[in-house]
Each structure stands twice: as C-alpha cells, then as structure tokens.
Coordinates of C-alpha atoms and ligand atoms in Angstrom, one line a residue:
Chain W
M1 CA 36.1 14.9 -4.0
A2 CA 35.3 16.4 -7.4
T3 CA 35.5 13.0 -9.1
K4 CA 33.3 11.5 -6.5
K5 CA 30.7 14.1 -7.2
K6 CA 30.7 13.3 -10.8
K7 CA 30.3 9.6 -10.2
K8 CA 27.4 10.3 -7.9
T9 CA 25.3 11.8 -10.6
D10 CA 26.5 9.4 -13.2
W11 CA 25.3 6.3 -11.4
S12 CA 22.0 8.0 -10.6
K13 CA 21.4 8.7 -14.2
E14 CA 22.2 5.1 -15.2
V15 CA 20.0 3.7 -12.4
F16 CA 17.2 6.0 -13.5
K17 CA 17.5 4.6 -17.1
V18 CA 17.2 1.1 -15.6
L19 CA 14.1 2.1 -13.6
K20 CA 12.5 3.5 -16.8
K21 CA 13.3 0.4 -18.7
A22 CA 11.6 -1.6 -15.9
D23 CA 8.6 0.6 -16.5
I24 CA 8.6 2.0 -12.9
R25 CA 5.6 4.3 -12.5
Q26 CA 5.7 5.1 -8.9
I27 CA 8.7 6.2 -6.9
A28 CA 8.1 6.5 -3.2
Y29 CA 10.8 8.0 -1.0
V30 CA 12.0 9.5 2.2
P31 CA 14.9 11.6 1.2
D32 CA 18.5 10.7 1.7
A33 CA 21.4 12.8 0.4
G34 CA 22.6 9.9 -1.6
H35 CA 19.2 9.8 -3.5
T36 CA 19.1 13.5 -4.3
S37 CA 19.6 13.2 -8.0
L38 CA 17.4 10.2 -8.4
I39 CA 14.6 11.9 -6.6
K40 CA 15.0 15.0 -8.8
M41 CA 14.8 12.9 -11.9
A42 CA 11.7 11.1 -10.6
V43 CA 10.0 14.4 -9.9
A44 CA 10.9 15.7 -13.4
D45 CA 9.6 12.7 -15.3
N46 CA 6.0 12.9 -16.4
A47 CA 5.5 9.2 -16.5
I48 CA 6.5 8.7 -12.9
K49 CA 4.4 9.6 -9.9
P50 CA 6.8 10.6 -7.1
V51 CA 5.4 10.0 -3.6
S52 CA 7.1 11.8 -0.7
L53 CA 6.3 9.7 2.4
T54 CA 6.2 10.8 6.0
S55 CA 7.7 7.5 7.1
E56 CA 9.3 4.7 5.1
Q57 CA 6.8 2.1 6.2
E58 CA 4.2 3.9 4.1
G59 CA 6.3 3.1 1.0
I60 CA 5.9 -0.7 1.3
A61 CA 2.1 -0.2 1.4
V62 CA 2.1 2.2 -1.5
L63 CA 4.1 -0.1 -3.7
S64 CA 1.9 -3.1 -2.7
G65 CA -1.1 -1.0 -3.8
A66 CA 0.7 0.0 -7.0
W67 CA 1.3 -3.6 -7.9
L68 CA -2.3 -4.5 -7.1
G69 CA -3.3 -1.7 -9.4
G70 CA -1.1 -2.9 -12.2
E71 CA 1.9 -0.6 -11.9
A72 CA 5.5 -1.2 -10.8
G73 CA 7.2 1.0 -8.3
A74 CA 10.4 1.5 -6.3
L75 CA 11.2 2.7 -2.8
L76 CA 14.1 4.9 -2.1
M77 CA 15.4 5.3 1.4
Q78 CA 18.5 5.3 3.6
S79 CA 19.4 2.4 5.8
S80 CA 17.8 3.8 8.9
G81 CA 14.5 3.6 7.1
V82 CA 14.8 -0.2 6.8
G83 CA 14.1 -0.2 10.6
N84 CA 10.8 1.4 9.9
V85 CA 9.6 -1.0 7.3
I86 CA 10.0 -4.4 8.9
N87 CA 6.4 -5.2 9.9
M88 CA 5.0 -3.8 6.7
L89 CA 7.3 -6.2 4.7
G90 CA 5.2 -9.0 6.0
M91 CA 2.5 -8.1 3.5
A92 CA 4.8 -8.1 0.5
N93 CA 6.2 -11.4 1.7
E94 CA 2.8 -13.1 2.3
C95 CA 1.3 -11.8 -1.0
R96 CA 4.5 -12.3 -3.0
F97 CA 4.4 -8.7 -4.1
P98 CA 7.4 -7.6 -6.1
L99 CA 9.3 -5.0 -4.1
L100 CA 12.2 -3.0 -5.3
M101 CA 14.0 -1.0 -2.6
L102 CA 17.1 1.1 -3.2
V103 CA 18.8 1.6 0.1
T104 CA 21.7 4.1 0.5
M105 CA 23.8 2.8 3.4
R106 CA 24.8 4.8 6.4
G107 CA 26.6 3.7 9.5
E108 CA 29.3 1.7 7.7
W109 CA 32.1 3.3 5.5
G110 CA 33.7 6.2 7.4
E111 CA 30.5 7.0 9.3
F112 CA 30.8 10.1 11.4
N113 CA 27.4 9.9 13.2
P114 CA 27.5 7.1 15.8
W115 CA 23.7 7.0 15.9
Q116 CA 23.6 5.7 12.3
V117 CA 25.9 2.8 13.1
P118 CA 23.5 0.4 14.9
M119 CA 20.8 0.4 12.2
G120 CA 23.4 0.6 9.4
Q121 CA 25.2 -2.5 10.8
A122 CA 21.8 -4.3 11.4
T123 CA 20.4 -3.5 7.9
E124 CA 21.5 -6.7 6.1
T125 CA 20.6 -9.0 9.0
V126 CA 17.2 -7.5 9.5
L127 CA 16.3 -7.5 5.8
D128 CA 17.6 -11.1 5.6
A129 CA 15.5 -12.1 8.6
A130 CA 12.4 -10.5 6.9
G131 CA 13.0 -12.6 3.8
V132 CA 14.3 -9.9 1.5
I133 CA 16.8 -10.8 -1.2
I134 CA 19.9 -8.5 -0.8
H135 CA 22.1 -7.2 -3.5
R136 CA 25.0 -5.0 -2.7
A137 CA 26.8 -2.5 -4.8
D138 CA 29.9 -0.8 -3.5
D139 CA 31.4 0.3 -6.8
P140 CA 29.5 3.1 -8.7
A141 CA 30.2 1.2 -11.9
E142 CA 28.1 -1.7 -10.8
I143 CA 25.1 0.0 -9.3
A144 CA 23.0 0.2 -12.5
E145 CA 23.4 -3.4 -13.4
T146 CA 22.7 -4.4 -9.9
V147 CA 19.5 -2.5 -9.9
E148 CA 18.6 -4.0 -13.2
A149 CA 19.1 -7.5 -11.9
A150 CA 17.2 -6.6 -8.8
A151 CA 14.3 -5.2 -10.8
K152 CA 14.2 -8.4 -12.8
I153 CA 14.0 -10.7 -9.8
A154 CA 11.5 -8.4 -8.2
F155 CA 9.1 -8.1 -11.0
D156 CA 9.7 -11.2 -13.0
S157 CA 9.9 -13.6 -10.1
G158 CA 7.7 -11.7 -7.6
R159 CA 10.2 -11.2 -4.8
M160 CA 11.3 -8.5 -2.4
V161 CA 14.7 -7.2 -3.2
A162 CA 16.9 -4.5 -1.7
V163 CA 19.8 -3.0 -3.4
L164 CA 22.2 -1.8 -0.7
I165 CA 24.3 1.1 -2.2
G166 CA 27.4 1.2 -0.1
Q167 CA 28.3 4.3 1.8
R168 CA 31.6 4.1 0.1
V169 CA 29.8 5.0 -3.1
V170 CA 27.9 8.0 -1.7
G171 CA 31.0 9.2 -0.1
F172 CA 31.7 10.6 3.3
K173 CA 29.2 13.1 4.6
D174 CA 31.3 16.3 4.9
W175 CA 30.4 17.5 8.3
T176 CA 32.6 20.5 8.4
K177 CA 30.5 22.7 6.2
Chain K
M1 CA -15.9 10.8 27.4
A2 CA -18.0 7.6 27.1
I3 CA -20.5 8.8 24.5
S4 CA -22.5 5.9 23.2
Y5 CA -23.2 5.7 19.5
K6 CA -26.1 3.9 17.9
L7 CA -24.9 3.0 14.4
Q8 CA -24.1 -0.7 13.9
R9 CA -20.9 -1.2 12.0
R10 CA -22.0 -4.1 9.9
K11 CA -25.1 -2.4 8.7
V12 CA -23.1 0.7 7.9
V13 CA -20.6 -1.2 5.9
H14 CA -23.2 -3.2 4.0
Q15 CA -25.1 -0.1 3.1
I16 CA -21.9 1.5 1.7
L17 CA -21.0 -1.7 -0.2
K18 CA -24.5 -2.0 -1.8
E19 CA -23.7 1.0 -4.0
R20 CA -20.0 0.3 -4.6
G21 CA -20.4 -0.4 -8.4
D22 CA -17.0 -1.4 -9.7
A23 CA -15.1 0.2 -6.9
A24 CA -12.0 -1.5 -5.4
V25 CA -12.4 -2.0 -1.6
I26 CA -9.4 -2.2 0.7
T27 CA -10.0 -3.3 4.3
G28 CA -7.6 -2.6 7.2
I29 CA -6.8 -5.3 9.7
G30 CA -9.5 -5.8 12.4
N31 CA -13.2 -6.1 12.2
A32 CA -13.4 -4.2 8.9
V33 CA -12.3 -7.4 7.2
H34 CA -15.3 -9.3 8.6
D35 CA -17.7 -6.4 7.9
V36 CA -16.7 -6.4 4.3
A37 CA -16.5 -10.2 3.9
S38 CA -19.9 -10.7 5.4
F39 CA -21.4 -8.7 2.6
N40 CA -19.8 -10.7 -0.2
D41 CA -16.4 -11.9 -1.2
D42 CA -16.0 -9.7 -4.2
P43 CA -12.8 -10.2 -6.2
K44 CA -12.2 -6.5 -6.1
N45 CA -11.8 -6.7 -2.3
M46 CA -8.3 -6.6 -0.9
Y47 CA -8.4 -7.7 2.7
L48 CA -5.4 -6.8 4.7
A49 CA -5.1 -9.1 7.6
G50 CA -1.8 -7.7 8.8
V51 CA 0.2 -4.6 8.4
M52 CA -1.7 -2.4 10.8
G53 CA -1.4 1.2 9.5
G54 CA -1.0 0.2 5.9
A55 CA -4.5 0.2 4.4
S56 CA -4.7 3.8 3.3
M57 CA -1.3 3.7 1.5
V58 CA -2.1 0.4 -0.2
A59 CA -5.3 2.0 -1.4
F60 CA -3.4 5.1 -2.5
G61 CA -1.1 3.1 -4.6
I62 CA -4.1 1.4 -6.3
A63 CA -5.8 4.8 -6.8
L64 CA -2.7 6.1 -8.6
A65 CA -2.5 3.0 -10.8
Q66 CA -6.2 2.9 -11.5
P67 CA -7.2 6.5 -11.8
K68 CA -10.6 5.8 -13.4
R69 CA -11.7 3.5 -10.6
R70 CA -13.0 4.6 -7.2
V71 CA -11.0 3.1 -4.4
L72 CA -12.6 2.8 -1.0
V73 CA -10.7 2.1 2.2
I74 CA -12.8 0.6 5.0
T75 CA -10.8 0.4 8.1
G76 CA -10.8 0.8 11.9
D77 CA -9.8 3.7 14.1
G78 CA -6.8 1.9 15.6
E79 CA -5.5 0.8 12.1
L80 CA -5.8 4.3 10.8
L81 CA -4.0 5.8 13.8
A82 CA -1.1 3.4 13.4
G83 CA -0.3 5.0 10.1
V84 CA -1.9 8.4 10.5
G85 CA 1.0 10.2 8.8
S86 CA -0.3 8.6 5.6
L87 CA -3.1 11.2 5.7
A88 CA -0.5 13.9 5.2
T89 CA 1.0 12.0 2.3
I90 CA -2.4 11.5 0.7
G91 CA -3.4 15.1 1.5
V92 CA -0.5 16.4 -0.5
E93 CA -1.0 14.0 -3.4
Q94 CA -4.8 14.7 -3.7
P95 CA -6.0 11.5 -5.4
K96 CA -9.4 12.3 -6.8
N97 CA -10.7 8.7 -6.8
M98 CA -10.1 7.7 -3.2
S99 CA -12.3 7.6 -0.1
I100 CA -11.3 6.6 3.4
I101 CA -14.1 5.4 5.7
V102 CA -13.1 4.8 9.3
I103 CA -15.4 2.6 11.3
D104 CA -14.7 4.2 14.6
N105 CA -15.7 2.1 17.7
Q106 CA -13.2 4.0 19.8
A107 CA -11.6 0.6 20.5
Y108 CA -9.1 -2.0 19.4
G109 CA -12.0 -4.4 18.9
A110 CA -10.0 -7.3 17.5
T111 CA -7.7 -7.5 20.5
G112 CA -10.2 -7.1 23.3
N113 CA -11.8 -3.7 23.0
Q114 CA -9.0 -1.7 24.6
H115 CA -9.6 2.1 24.2
T116 CA -8.1 3.8 21.2
H117 CA -7.1 7.4 21.1
T118 CA -10.4 8.4 19.4
G119 CA -12.3 7.8 22.7
S120 CA -10.0 10.3 24.4
G121 CA -10.4 13.4 22.4
V122 CA -8.5 12.6 19.2
D123 CA -10.4 13.9 16.2
L124 CA -9.5 12.0 13.1
V125 CA -11.7 14.3 10.9
G126 CA -9.7 17.3 12.2
I127 CA -6.4 15.6 11.5
A128 CA -7.6 14.7 8.0
A129 CA -8.6 18.2 7.3
A130 CA -5.3 19.5 8.7
S131 CA -3.6 17.0 6.3
G132 CA -5.2 18.6 3.3
F133 CA -8.4 16.5 2.8
K134 CA -10.9 19.0 1.5
K135 CA -13.9 16.7 1.8
T136 CA -14.4 15.3 5.3
A137 CA -17.4 14.2 7.4
L138 CA -18.2 12.9 10.8
I139 CA -21.1 10.5 10.6
T140 CA -23.0 9.6 13.8
T141 CA -26.6 9.0 12.6
Q142 CA -28.4 7.1 9.9
A143 CA -29.5 10.3 8.3
E144 CA -25.9 11.6 8.1
L145 CA -24.8 8.3 6.6
E146 CA -27.4 8.5 3.9
S147 CA -26.5 12.1 3.0
E148 CA -22.8 11.2 2.7
L149 CA -23.3 8.0 0.7
P150 CA -23.2 9.7 -2.7
K151 CA -20.1 11.6 -1.7
I152 CA -18.4 8.4 -0.5
H153 CA -18.9 6.9 -4.0
S154 CA -18.4 9.8 -6.3
E155 CA -17.3 13.1 -4.9
P156 CA -13.9 14.1 -6.3
G157 CA -11.6 13.2 -3.4
P158 CA -9.6 12.5 -1.5
Y159 CA -12.6 12.0 0.8
F160 CA -12.5 11.1 4.4
A161 CA -15.2 10.1 6.8
V162 CA -15.4 8.8 10.3
V163 CA -18.4 6.7 11.2
K164 CA -19.0 6.5 14.9
V165 CA -20.4 3.1 15.8
T166 CA -21.3 1.1 18.9
N167 CA -18.5 -1.1 20.1
K168 CA -20.7 -4.2 20.2
S169 CA -19.0 -6.8 18.0
S170 CA -20.8 -8.7 15.2
P171 CA -20.3 -12.4 14.3
R172 CA -17.0 -13.1 12.7
I173 CA -17.3 -13.9 9.0
D174 CA -13.9 -14.7 7.6
A175 CA -12.4 -13.6 4.3
P176 CA -10.1 -15.8 2.4
R177 CA -6.9 -15.7 4.3
D178 CA -4.3 -16.6 1.7
G179 CA -2.7 -13.3 0.8
T180 CA -1.3 -14.5 -2.5
Y181 CA -4.7 -15.7 -3.6
V182 CA -6.5 -12.6 -2.6
A183 CA -3.9 -10.4 -4.2
R184 CA -3.8 -12.2 -7.5
R185 CA -7.5 -12.4 -7.7
F186 CA -7.8 -8.7 -7.0
R187 CA -5.2 -7.7 -9.5
A188 CA -6.8 -9.8 -12.2
A189 CA -10.2 -8.3 -11.4
V190 CA -9.0 -4.7 -11.7
T191 CA -6.6 -5.0 -14.5
G192 CA -8.3 -7.7 -16.7
E193 CA -5.1 -9.6 -16.8
S194 CA -5.0 -13.3 -15.9
M195 CA -4.2 -14.5 -12.4
Chain G
M1 CA -5.5 24.8 6.4
A2 CA -3.0 27.5 7.1
S3 CA -3.2 30.4 4.7
R4 CA -0.1 31.2 2.9
R5 CA 1.8 34.0 4.7
K6 CA 5.3 35.3 4.0
I7 CA 8.0 33.4 5.9
T8 CA 10.9 35.5 7.2
L9 CA 12.0 34.1 10.5
D10 CA 15.5 32.9 10.8
R11 CA 15.6 29.6 12.7
R12 CA 18.9 30.3 14.6
K13 CA 17.5 33.5 16.0
V14 CA 14.2 31.9 16.9
V15 CA 15.9 29.1 18.8
E16 CA 18.2 31.6 20.5
K17 CA 15.2 33.7 21.6
I18 CA 13.5 30.6 22.9
L19 CA 16.5 29.3 24.9
K20 CA 17.8 32.6 26.1
D21 CA 16.0 32.4 29.5
R22 CA 15.7 28.6 29.6
G23 CA 15.8 28.3 33.4
D24 CA 15.8 24.7 34.3
I25 CA 13.9 23.3 31.3
L26 CA 14.9 19.9 29.9
L27 CA 15.4 20.1 26.2
V28 CA 15.1 17.3 23.6
T29 CA 16.0 18.1 20.1
G30 CA 15.2 16.2 16.9
L31 CA 17.9 15.1 14.5
G32 CA 19.6 17.4 12.1
A33 CA 19.2 21.2 12.1
P34 CA 17.2 21.6 15.3
T35 CA 20.0 19.9 17.1
W36 CA 22.5 22.3 15.4
D37 CA 20.3 25.2 16.3
A38 CA 20.3 24.3 20.0
A39 CA 24.0 23.6 20.0
A40 CA 24.6 27.0 18.4
V41 CA 22.9 28.7 21.4
G42 CA 25.3 26.7 23.6
D43 CA 25.7 23.1 24.7
H44 CA 24.0 22.3 28.0
P45 CA 23.8 19.3 30.3
N46 CA 20.0 19.6 30.2
N47 CA 20.0 19.1 26.5
F48 CA 19.4 15.7 25.0
Y49 CA 20.1 15.6 21.3
L50 CA 18.7 13.0 19.0
W51 CA 21.2 12.2 16.3
G52 CA 19.0 9.6 14.8
G53 CA 15.7 7.9 15.7
M54 CA 13.8 10.1 13.2
G55 CA 10.2 10.4 14.3
G56 CA 11.1 9.9 18.0
A57 CA 11.7 13.3 19.4
V58 CA 8.2 14.1 20.7
L59 CA 7.8 10.6 22.2
T60 CA 11.2 10.9 23.9
G61 CA 9.9 14.2 25.3
L62 CA 6.7 12.5 26.5
G63 CA 8.5 9.8 28.4
L64 CA 10.7 12.4 30.0
A65 CA 7.8 14.6 30.9
L66 CA 5.9 11.7 32.4
A67 CA 9.0 10.7 34.4
Q68 CA 9.7 14.3 35.6
P69 CA 6.3 15.9 36.2
K70 CA 7.8 18.8 38.1
R71 CA 10.1 19.8 35.3
R72 CA 9.2 21.6 32.1
V73 CA 10.2 19.6 29.0
L74 CA 10.6 21.3 25.7
V75 CA 11.0 19.4 22.4
I76 CA 12.4 21.3 19.5
T77 CA 12.3 19.4 16.2
G78 CA 11.8 19.8 12.5
D79 CA 8.8 19.4 10.3
G80 CA 10.1 16.3 8.6
E81 CA 11.0 14.6 11.9
M82 CA 7.6 15.5 13.3
L83 CA 5.7 14.1 10.3
M84 CA 7.5 10.8 10.6
G85 CA 6.1 10.3 14.0
V86 CA 3.0 12.4 13.8
G87 CA 0.8 9.7 15.4
G88 CA 2.8 10.5 18.5
L89 CA 0.7 13.7 18.8
A90 CA -2.4 11.7 19.5
T91 CA -0.4 9.7 22.0
V92 CA 0.7 12.8 23.7
A93 CA -2.7 14.4 23.6
V94 CA -4.3 11.4 25.3
Q95 CA -1.6 11.5 28.0
K96 CA -2.1 15.2 28.6
P97 CA 1.3 15.9 30.1
S98 CA 0.9 19.4 31.6
N99 CA 4.7 20.0 31.5
L100 CA 5.4 19.2 27.9
A101 CA 5.9 21.8 25.1
I102 CA 6.6 21.0 21.5
C103 CA 8.1 23.5 19.1
I104 CA 8.6 22.8 15.4
M105 CA 11.2 24.6 13.3
D106 CA 9.1 24.3 10.2
N107 CA 11.2 25.2 7.2
Q108 CA 9.0 23.0 4.9
R109 CA 12.1 21.1 4.0
Y110 CA 14.1 18.0 4.7
G111 CA 17.1 20.2 5.4
E112 CA 19.7 17.6 6.2
T113 CA 19.3 15.6 3.1
G114 CA 19.2 18.2 0.4
M115 CA 16.3 20.6 1.0
Q116 CA 13.6 18.4 -0.5
E117 CA 10.1 19.8 0.2
T118 CA 8.2 18.2 3.0
H119 CA 4.4 17.8 3.3
T120 CA 4.1 21.2 5.1
E121 CA 5.2 22.9 1.9
H122 CA 2.0 21.5 0.3
G123 CA -0.7 22.5 2.8
V124 CA -0.3 20.1 5.6
D125 CA -0.9 22.1 8.8
L126 CA 0.9 20.8 11.8
A127 CA -0.8 23.0 14.3
A128 CA -4.2 21.9 13.0
M129 CA -3.0 18.3 13.2
A130 CA -2.1 18.9 16.9
A131 CA -5.5 20.4 17.4
G132 CA -7.1 17.4 15.8
A133 CA -5.0 15.1 18.0
G134 CA -6.5 16.9 21.0
F135 CA -4.1 19.6 22.0
Q136 CA -5.9 22.5 23.6
K137 CA -3.0 24.9 23.1
Y138 CA -1.6 25.2 19.6
S139 CA -0.5 27.9 17.3
T140 CA 1.5 28.8 14.1
V141 CA 4.1 31.5 14.4
Y142 CA 5.1 33.6 11.4
N143 CA 6.7 36.7 12.9
N144 CA 8.5 38.1 15.9
R145 CA 5.4 39.4 17.5
E146 CA 3.8 36.0 17.4
L147 CA 7.0 34.5 18.6
A148 CA 7.1 36.8 21.6
E149 CA 3.6 35.6 22.5
A150 CA 4.5 32.0 21.9
I151 CA 7.6 31.8 24.1
P152 CA 5.8 32.2 27.5
V153 CA 3.3 29.6 26.3
L154 CA 6.1 27.2 25.7
Y155 CA 7.5 27.8 29.2
S156 CA 4.5 28.1 31.4
E157 CA 1.1 27.5 29.8
Q158 CA -0.5 24.3 31.0
G159 CA 0.7 21.6 28.6
P160 CA 0.7 19.9 26.3
V161 CA 1.3 22.8 24.0
F162 CA 2.3 22.8 20.4
V163 CA 3.9 25.7 18.5
D164 CA 4.7 25.4 14.8
V165 CA 7.3 28.1 13.9
K166 CA 7.5 28.8 10.2
V167 CA 11.2 29.6 9.4
T168 CA 13.0 30.2 6.1
D169 CA 15.0 27.4 4.5
A170 CA 18.2 29.5 4.5
P171 CA 21.0 27.2 5.3
Q172 CA 22.9 27.7 8.5
P173 CA 26.5 26.8 9.5
M174 CA 26.6 23.5 11.3
T175 CA 27.3 23.6 15.0
L176 CA 27.8 20.1 16.3
P177 CA 27.1 19.2 19.9
P178 CA 28.6 16.1 21.5
R179 CA 27.2 13.0 19.8
D180 CA 28.4 10.1 21.9
G181 CA 25.1 8.6 23.1
P182 CA 26.3 7.2 26.4
M183 CA 28.0 10.5 27.2
L184 CA 24.8 12.5 26.5
K185 CA 22.7 10.1 28.6
H186 CA 25.1 10.1 31.5
R187 CA 25.5 13.8 31.5
F188 CA 21.8 14.4 31.3
R189 CA 20.9 11.9 34.1
E190 CA 23.7 13.0 36.4
N191 CA 22.6 16.6 36.2
L192 CA 19.0 15.7 36.6
L193 CA 19.1 12.8 39.1
G194 CA 22.5 13.2 40.8
H195 CA 23.6 9.7 39.5
V196 CA 24.0 8.1 36.2
Ligands
TPP1 C1 14.2 6.7 9.5 C2 15.0 7.7 8.8 N1 14.7 8.1 7.6 C3 15.4 9.0 6.9 C4 16.5 9.7 7.6 C5 17.3 10.7 6.8 N2 17.1 12.0 7.4 C6 18.0 12.6 8.3 S1 17.6 14.2 8.8 C7 16.3 14.2 7.6 C8 15.5 15.4 7.4 C9 14.8 16.0 8.6 O1 14.0 17.0 8.3 P1 13.4 18.0 9.4 O2 13.0 17.2 10.6 O3 12.3 18.8 8.7 O4 14.6 18.9 9.8 P2 15.3 20.1 9.1 O5 16.7 19.7 8.8 O6 14.6 20.5 7.8 O7 15.3 21.2 10.1 C10 16.2 12.9 7.0 C11 15.2 12.6 5.9 C12 16.8 9.2 8.9 N3 17.8 9.8 9.6 N4 16.0 8.3 9.5
MG2 MG1 12.5 20.8 8.0

C-alpha cells in the first residue's frame, strides 16, 4: 500500500504540471478521494481559480463560461458525477466548447460499494453517447501523458474529452478504517 | 397565492439593456432569450437555448475570466431553480463583476405557463441571501426597478435581483440559434481575438 | 447569514440522541458519514441508507413521506449531500409534507472524500436557504441546549421542518450497515407494508 500511496501523489504532480502547461486557469471540482492532491495543488496555485461546486453539472457550465471569457479550465470529478453532467454536455457539444474532464473511476476495480457499480459501469457508454472523446489511463505512469493528449485535443481541436483514471490507479478504498 | 404583478418583462429587460455599456449578457433558456434578442442582437450576448440551470454558472466562468467586465445574467425563475445550488457556489466565490436578474413570472412560460415554485412561497431573494449574496433586491414596481438599475450595472457584486412580472407572454423574437456561431462571435467580442 | 459560533457538537452523539427514542419513524440517510452515524446507533429495518445517489436523500424522504402520510419520516444527511440537491428544498416546501423532517450533520466538510471544505464553511447558511425555499420551521443548532429543543421539533412539529446541526469535523470510526440495495429495499418494505 505504501508504494501505491507514493504513486498517487506522483501522478497528481505530473498531471498538475501538464495542466499548468496547458495554461489551465479554472479548476472546477466536486471532491473525490482520488483527486485530493490535485485539488490541493489547484487551491495553492495563485494563477488558478479553484471552484468548488455543489453539483458536477455546474462544472460544465462554468468551463463553458471560462472558454467564452478566454480562459481554459478543467473539471475534476468521480465517475458518479458523470451522471449529473449529461444534459449540460449538450451545450459544450453544440457550441464546440473545449472541455477537459478528469474522471476518477469508481465501481470497477475491486469496488466495495455496490451503489457505485451501476454508474461506474455506465460511465463510458454514457459519455460516448453524449459525444465525449474518451481516453483511459489505468497505469499511473501513463496518466500525465494521457491528460496532455486530452488537453491538446480539447483545446486545440475544440472537443469534449474525458480522461478516465482507472480505479486500479487510485487503489482500493480501505473501508476497514 | 395568485398575486398579480404589473411589470412587463420585455420593457424591464429593454430598460436594463439600454444601460449595459460593454457588459456581457448571458440569457437562460426560455423567454429571457427573446426578451434580450428583441432589444438587439449584440455580439456580447450569449444566448443559452438549452442547459436549463446553467446560465448563472456560464456567466460566473466568464466573470472570472473577464474580471474588468460586468457580466449580467438575464434568466427565468424556472431556469434559476433548476440550478439553484449554483447560488451557493457563486456566494462563496464572491465575483465582484456579476449580476443575476431573474425575470420571475412564477411560471414555466416557454412550456405552457405551468406554475413554478416561486408562485408557491419559494423566495429566491432569500435563498440568494442565504447563499452569501450581500446585495439582493426584490423588484415589483417601476420605481423599484429604476432605483436598482445603477446597482445592477455597477454595484460591486455578486448582485442578485428578482423582478416580478406579469405572466403575459410577448411576441417571440428569435436569437441566432447556432450555438457555435453565437459562442465564437461572443468570444471574439469580449476577448478581441478573431472568430 | 449565520454568525460564526464555536462548533463543539460530536456528530455521533448528536445522532445517538436523535435516534434514542425513535419510535416508529422511518429514517433515510444520505451517503457517507450520516449513514455510518445511523449505523453506529444500531441497524434497523426502518432505516433506508443511501450509499450513493448524492443529492437525493431529501427527495427520497419526500417521496416516502408523501406515500406514508401517517408515518413520520426523518432524513439525516450531510451538508455536501444537501447542497448537491439543494433545489429539492424548494420542491419539498411546495409539497408541504407535514410528516417530513430534515436534519443536516453539517461538518462544513466533504468528509468521505478527504475533508475538503464545503460551501457551508464559507458562509452559505442552509437553514436560511430552507427558509427561502419556504420552510416555516427551520433552525441551526450549535449546542446541546439547542439540540434538546430541536429533537421534539424533528419528531412532532408540523412539517416540513429543517434543522442544520453544526458538528465538528472530527473523524469517526466507520460503522457500516448492510449495503445490498435489494436487501435494504425488501427489508424496509416488508417491515412497513407486510410484503416486499
Ligand atoms: C454525484 C457524486 N459526486 C461525488 C461523489 C463523491 N462523494 C461521496 S461522499 C461525498 C461527500 C459528502 O459530504 P457530506 O454530505 O457533507 O457528508 P460528510 O461525510 O461530510 O458527513 C462525496 C463528494 C458522489 N458519491 N456522487
Ligand atoms: Mg459534511
């Protein structure tokens, strides 16, 4: 478990560098344990406006506004949040807003909570049905480059992209303590 | 609870827009789109013809990205209710350059005038205040509208007002419907970059 | 806006006090710590725990209250969960279910996911939001005296009632109730209706 922990912060650091390189100025989020360090880095960075949302759907709207106002942003959420954003994605799709979503997966690898499974299992299908380009990363070593590629296609080609970060990466939730 | 209000939405919106200066205007889905489009099709208008519940957060994103520009949301009561948690998010963030104006006809006008929650005791001004908006107003008369106008345009925000209007509908004046076009035109107008 | 007062209440003790004389109330809990709090008091067939569906606890309680007008329905959930479905307060207020009580364990944190601050840490006042939504009965509880006043309100005041209990963010041991959805549903219905 100790090595896993280390990897967890490492990939977050690399991803954050990628986000900085992509000149991300707004980071909207509903927390997930897997996003803990990214959120902390976003809050600590003066050039980034962190926006804590009550519900994930707000995030699609904020980032649409960010783009309209000339800034790039990213949305951090867990897979259950994908269920909350579907209708709002219609705007990003219709307007060809670039949209970068980093989704930490639940309900797949070693899930303990059965309630996470339906949305976790539906996440890819639902995003696909909504027209979102999906990149997956299941190895901590490949997350940063995946996010980099996703940011490029999002911002350079004006597309909605989700990077699904496998539950395997985040590790099992330890429910015993 | 059927209080009847006298203000006419179109006149209210036109009066607000007359003094907008270089403000960006975001409309929520519903009659607000027609109210704004019937004044003029300004490139700094972003009409949302979908995503019910999203107007305030789109505007908030713009307000963050364009801190020197006033950003006005003109939307309906139903649209605002659909994303009312956004008020808490905006109340925490305290964007100074943002005003939300709810044109409240107590009805989902665009879909057949079904009652919304605001006709049954829901007080959006109270919710906004509870969410952390320090400047709020309930506007029910022409005199109140006139005294709030300067605040709508220049009071350090976030500012929130509900304008109670009659639920009589006005003729439909369409805004350009192609989202990509409206969005690119808007972005070019507020950033000075090319479309 | 709520003035800043010192927060000392321990959520486990609060929930224990609320549920000690629960009679025949039907309890719905929001995901995460509120569910563990209820489980720590003791699993019960009249408990329906949400293990997901964030933002849905109050509306689950509303549907139940409308279906069972003679039974008292209590929803215990967290501030983050409440905020995610806060429009539901307006929906509840319009329905005016006289048998529905909502109680928030407001630790100003997203406890489950790493104790990130929620909007209530930054001035958002849930009781005032409930008032704005149209609740006639609403309060914020900071100490045991106020809690003692609020508990009878939760159980017997004409609903809908809303009580925001400010609790510390001290972490608590996890006490996990059953999580199999069909099992929870069948148990709850069988106990309530006599059939599944
Ligand atoms: C739609 C959705 N988004 C995010 C999550 C992740 N999540 C699970 S519990 C939780 C925090 C809940 O906070 P609160 O309701 O305040 O309860 P607390 O643990 O603080 O008592 C979050 C963000 C989720 N389960 N579903
Ligand atoms: Mg909490």
